[in-house]
């Protein structure tokens, strides 16, 4: 047989469309041609495939070889086409049995010796092959990650030589077993980042617990050295573990960026902290062939922005739409990619250019100009805005060291989140307007109180909804079925930025 067909897959964002690799051997001047909109990395596979076949003891056909990657209008890139091309040549030249090849999909980069090297994007490949009910053959290092996909049929391959005895049924390669990560094996990584190390700041710790319980966005405002960054770094230690579905979504994004997740931290929510010099493309994703940015790498986790006003205002404003929709669409002339971006934003900032509230070097006009680096619509999407004050005199030496640990707080957070999942199937921060009416019922008196407070503070309808969500989380933490006035009062106390800007504006006008 001088013709063989092999299945593999391309990489288009998080999707893995099927690619049929057709290999035809014909008489004529020996040559090796790859057609089908192949990028440079695919065309360079000719040298790798030829050397690997020869070094594995097979015969490289001295014939005209045509490799067609179908469909022809789908771009193909990456070295993972090496393995299926090599197998197709061996099948077309009748050096390996070809009866069962169409039941498999292949992906892997070949070394010149025939060994398999790791590729990127193994999780989307495994999901796609599972849906097509075929067995996926991958390099061994990728197969360990791919076997996390439930019901996927995965074979780990170390060397091209292992395929002949497998298809000849002399020494079949075993299927890798599905390896779920149970939540009891979840590693919170709180040994080096325990919240009990933070001295004082009970209000900030309370806000951190609320943010973790309801997946609310959080902003810390305060002078330098008050523990804003330290508090934010403790958030991963109190967050509940991801579900299996969430961990698979997150792992798929990291796999196409060549970030393999450690098995011990498979359920741990990602924590991304880009520098304030990051560009808009670095945050939301971009490139000629769009790749995920920081907000997608923080999917189902936390995006921490320290020194918030030091970011370019345009860079921050590109976060507004993903914060609402939970996804980002990147459009280019030839490509359009949509990546998930359901992240929890945590930010920290100083109240003025000099870092302090009262300083002779900063006038109210300069402070207001500094705060105006953050647009109103962006701030409107941050649920909790809290002032972090300096520690009282003597607290450092006289601290009784009886602070709650991250483990204690995380248990309350887990219980609170479970209440929300049982009631509405999602965290409070993601409630829609109809769901707010259903799950955030207020008495007429409390409703009137909240409306008067919103009007006095000059808050938007979005801020009104966020106050309801925070009050719902406060009630859940206290395991109370209905929202009470005390919950609304506490929720209103987390609007420090609105009060600060209002005060400064009145000072400037006055």
PDB file of N, CA, C and O in Angstrom, residues 2-6 21-25 65-68 84-90 92:
ATOM      1  N   UNK A   2       0.677   2.142  -0.951  1.00  0.00           N
ATOM      2  CA  UNK A   2       1.486   3.352  -1.075  1.00  0.00           C
ATOM      3  C   UNK A   2       0.749   4.565  -0.533  1.00  0.00           C
ATOM      4  O   UNK A   2       1.185   5.685  -0.723  1.00  0.00           O
ATOM      5  N   UNK A   3      -0.388   4.348   0.153  1.00  0.00           N
ATOM      6  CA  UNK A   3      -1.171   5.463   0.693  1.00  0.00           C
ATOM      7  C   UNK A   3      -1.587   5.115   2.113  1.00  0.00           C
ATOM      8  O   UNK A   3      -2.012   3.993   2.395  1.00  0.00           O
ATOM      9  N   UNK A   4      -1.444   6.085   3.016  1.00  0.00           N
ATOM     10  CA  UNK A   4      -1.836   5.867   4.417  1.00  0.00           C
ATOM     11  C   UNK A   4      -2.490   7.135   4.945  1.00  0.00           C
ATOM     12  O   UNK A   4      -2.167   8.258   4.511  1.00  0.00           O
ATOM     13  N   UNK A   5      -3.427   6.948   5.879  1.00  0.00           N
ATOM     14  CA  UNK A   5      -4.102   8.075   6.536  1.00  0.00           C
ATOM     15  C   UNK A   5      -3.901   7.957   8.050  1.00  0.00           C
ATOM     16  O   UNK A   5      -4.093   6.881   8.623  1.00  0.00           O
ATOM     17  N   UNK A   6      -3.533   9.063   8.658  1.00  0.00           N
ATOM     18  CA  UNK A   6      -3.280   9.128  10.093  1.00  0.00           C
ATOM     19  C   UNK A   6      -4.045  10.333  10.649  1.00  0.00           C
ATOM     20  O   UNK A   6      -4.146  11.374  10.003  1.00  0.00           O
ATOM     21  N   UNK A  21      -3.910  13.341   8.145  1.00  0.00           N
ATOM     22  CA  UNK A  21      -2.599  13.378   7.479  1.00  0.00           C
ATOM     23  C   UNK A  21      -2.553  12.247   6.457  1.00  0.00           C
ATOM     24  O   UNK A  21      -2.579  11.062   6.827  1.00  0.00           O
ATOM     25  N   UNK A  22      -2.513  12.621   5.216  1.00  0.00           N
ATOM     26  CA  UNK A  22      -2.473  11.643   4.110  1.00  0.00           C
ATOM     27  C   UNK A  22      -1.046  11.579   3.557  1.00  0.00           C
ATOM     28  O   UNK A  22      -0.455  12.625   3.231  1.00  0.00           O
ATOM     29  N   UNK A  23      -0.505  10.370   3.477  1.00  0.00           N
ATOM     30  CA  UNK A  23       0.864  10.176   2.972  1.00  0.00           C
ATOM     31  C   UNK A  23       0.801   9.287   1.735  1.00  0.00           C
ATOM     32  O   UNK A  23       0.226   8.192   1.771  1.00  0.00           O
ATOM     33  N   UNK A  24       1.374   9.789   0.658  1.00  0.00           N
ATOM     34  CA  UNK A  24       1.372   9.033  -0.610  1.00  0.00           C
ATOM     35  C   UNK A  24       2.800   8.852  -1.059  1.00  0.00           C
ATOM     36  O   UNK A  24       3.578   9.820  -1.146  1.00  0.00           O
ATOM     37  N   UNK A  25       3.168   7.608  -1.338  1.00  0.00           N
ATOM     38  CA  UNK A  25       4.486   7.285  -1.900  1.00  0.00           C
ATOM     39  C   UNK A  25       4.310   6.941  -3.370  1.00  0.00           C
ATOM     40  O   UNK A  25       3.467   6.118  -3.725  1.00  0.00           O
ATOM     41  N   UNK A  65       7.615  11.460  -1.730  1.00  0.00           N
ATOM     42  CA  UNK A  65       6.703  11.418  -0.588  1.00  0.00           C
ATOM     43  C   UNK A  65       5.904  12.720  -0.544  1.00  0.00           C
ATOM     44  O   UNK A  65       6.486  13.806  -0.475  1.00  0.00           O
ATOM     45  N   UNK A  66       4.607  12.579  -0.599  1.00  0.00           N
ATOM     46  CA  UNK A  66       3.703  13.730  -0.480  1.00  0.00           C
ATOM     47  C   UNK A  66       2.927  13.582   0.830  1.00  0.00           C
ATOM     48  O   UNK A  66       2.249  12.576   1.052  1.00  0.00           O
ATOM     49  N   UNK A  67       3.022  14.582   1.684  1.00  0.00           N
ATOM     50  CA  UNK A  67       2.273  14.608   2.951  1.00  0.00           C
ATOM     51  C   UNK A  67       1.251  15.730   2.862  1.00  0.00           C
ATOM     52  O   UNK A  67       1.616  16.908   2.728  1.00  0.00           O
ATOM     53  N   UNK A  68      -0.014  15.357   2.926  1.00  0.00           N
ATOM     54  CA  UNK A  68      -1.094  16.347   2.846  1.00  0.00           C
ATOM     55  C   UNK A  68      -1.767  16.472   4.213  1.00  0.00           C
ATOM     56  O   UNK A  68      -2.233  15.472   4.776  1.00  0.00           O
ATOM     57  N   UNK A  84       2.883  11.664  13.890  1.00  0.00           N
ATOM     58  CA  UNK A  84       1.942  11.105  12.905  1.00  0.00           C
ATOM     59  C   UNK A  84       2.510  11.050  11.493  1.00  0.00           C
ATOM     60  O   UNK A  84       2.195  10.113  10.737  1.00  0.00           O
ATOM     61  N   UNK A  85       3.366  12.012  11.126  1.00  0.00           N
ATOM     62  CA  UNK A  85       3.965  11.958   9.790  1.00  0.00           C
ATOM     63  C   UNK A  85       4.888  10.751   9.673  1.00  0.00           C
ATOM     64  O   UNK A  85       4.875  10.020   8.670  1.00  0.00           O
ATOM     65  N   UNK A  86       5.687  10.506  10.712  1.00  0.00           N
ATOM     66  CA  UNK A  86       6.606   9.352  10.682  1.00  0.00           C
ATOM     67  C   UNK A  86       5.829   8.039  10.616  1.00  0.00           C
ATOM     68  O   UNK A  86       6.181   7.135   9.841  1.00  0.00           O
ATOM     69  N   UNK A  87       4.763   7.931  11.412  1.00  0.00           N
ATOM     70  CA  UNK A  87       3.963   6.700  11.403  1.00  0.00           C
ATOM     71  C   UNK A  87       3.287   6.516  10.050  1.00  0.00           C
ATOM     72  O   UNK A  87       3.193   5.396   9.519  1.00  0.00           O
ATOM     73  N   UNK A  88       2.832   7.612   9.450  1.00  0.00           N
ATOM     74  CA  UNK A  88       2.200   7.528   8.133  1.00  0.00           C
ATOM     75  C   UNK A  88       3.161   7.031   7.060  1.00  0.00           C
ATOM     76  O   UNK A  88       2.785   6.221   6.198  1.00  0.00           O
ATOM     77  N   UNK A  89       4.413   7.491   7.119  1.00  0.00           N
ATOM     78  CA  UNK A  89       5.410   7.038   6.141  1.00  0.00           C
ATOM     79  C   UNK A  89       5.703   5.550   6.329  1.00  0.00           C
ATOM     80  O   UNK A  89       5.800   4.783   5.357  1.00  0.00           O
ATOM     81  N   UNK A  90       5.821   5.127   7.583  1.00  0.00           N
ATOM     82  CA  UNK A  90       6.087   3.709   7.848  1.00  0.00           C
ATOM     83  C   UNK A  90       4.900   2.835   7.439  1.00  0.00           C
ATOM     84  O   UNK A  90       5.092   1.713   6.931  1.00  0.00           O
ATOM     85  N   UNK A  92       2.637   3.636   5.031  1.00  0.00           N
ATOM     86  CA  UNK A  92       2.522   3.663   3.568  1.00  0.00           C
ATOM     87  C   UNK A  92       3.571   2.781   2.912  1.00  0.00           C
ATOM     88  O   UNK A  92       3.332   2.201   1.840  1.00  0.00           O
TER      89      UNK A  92
END
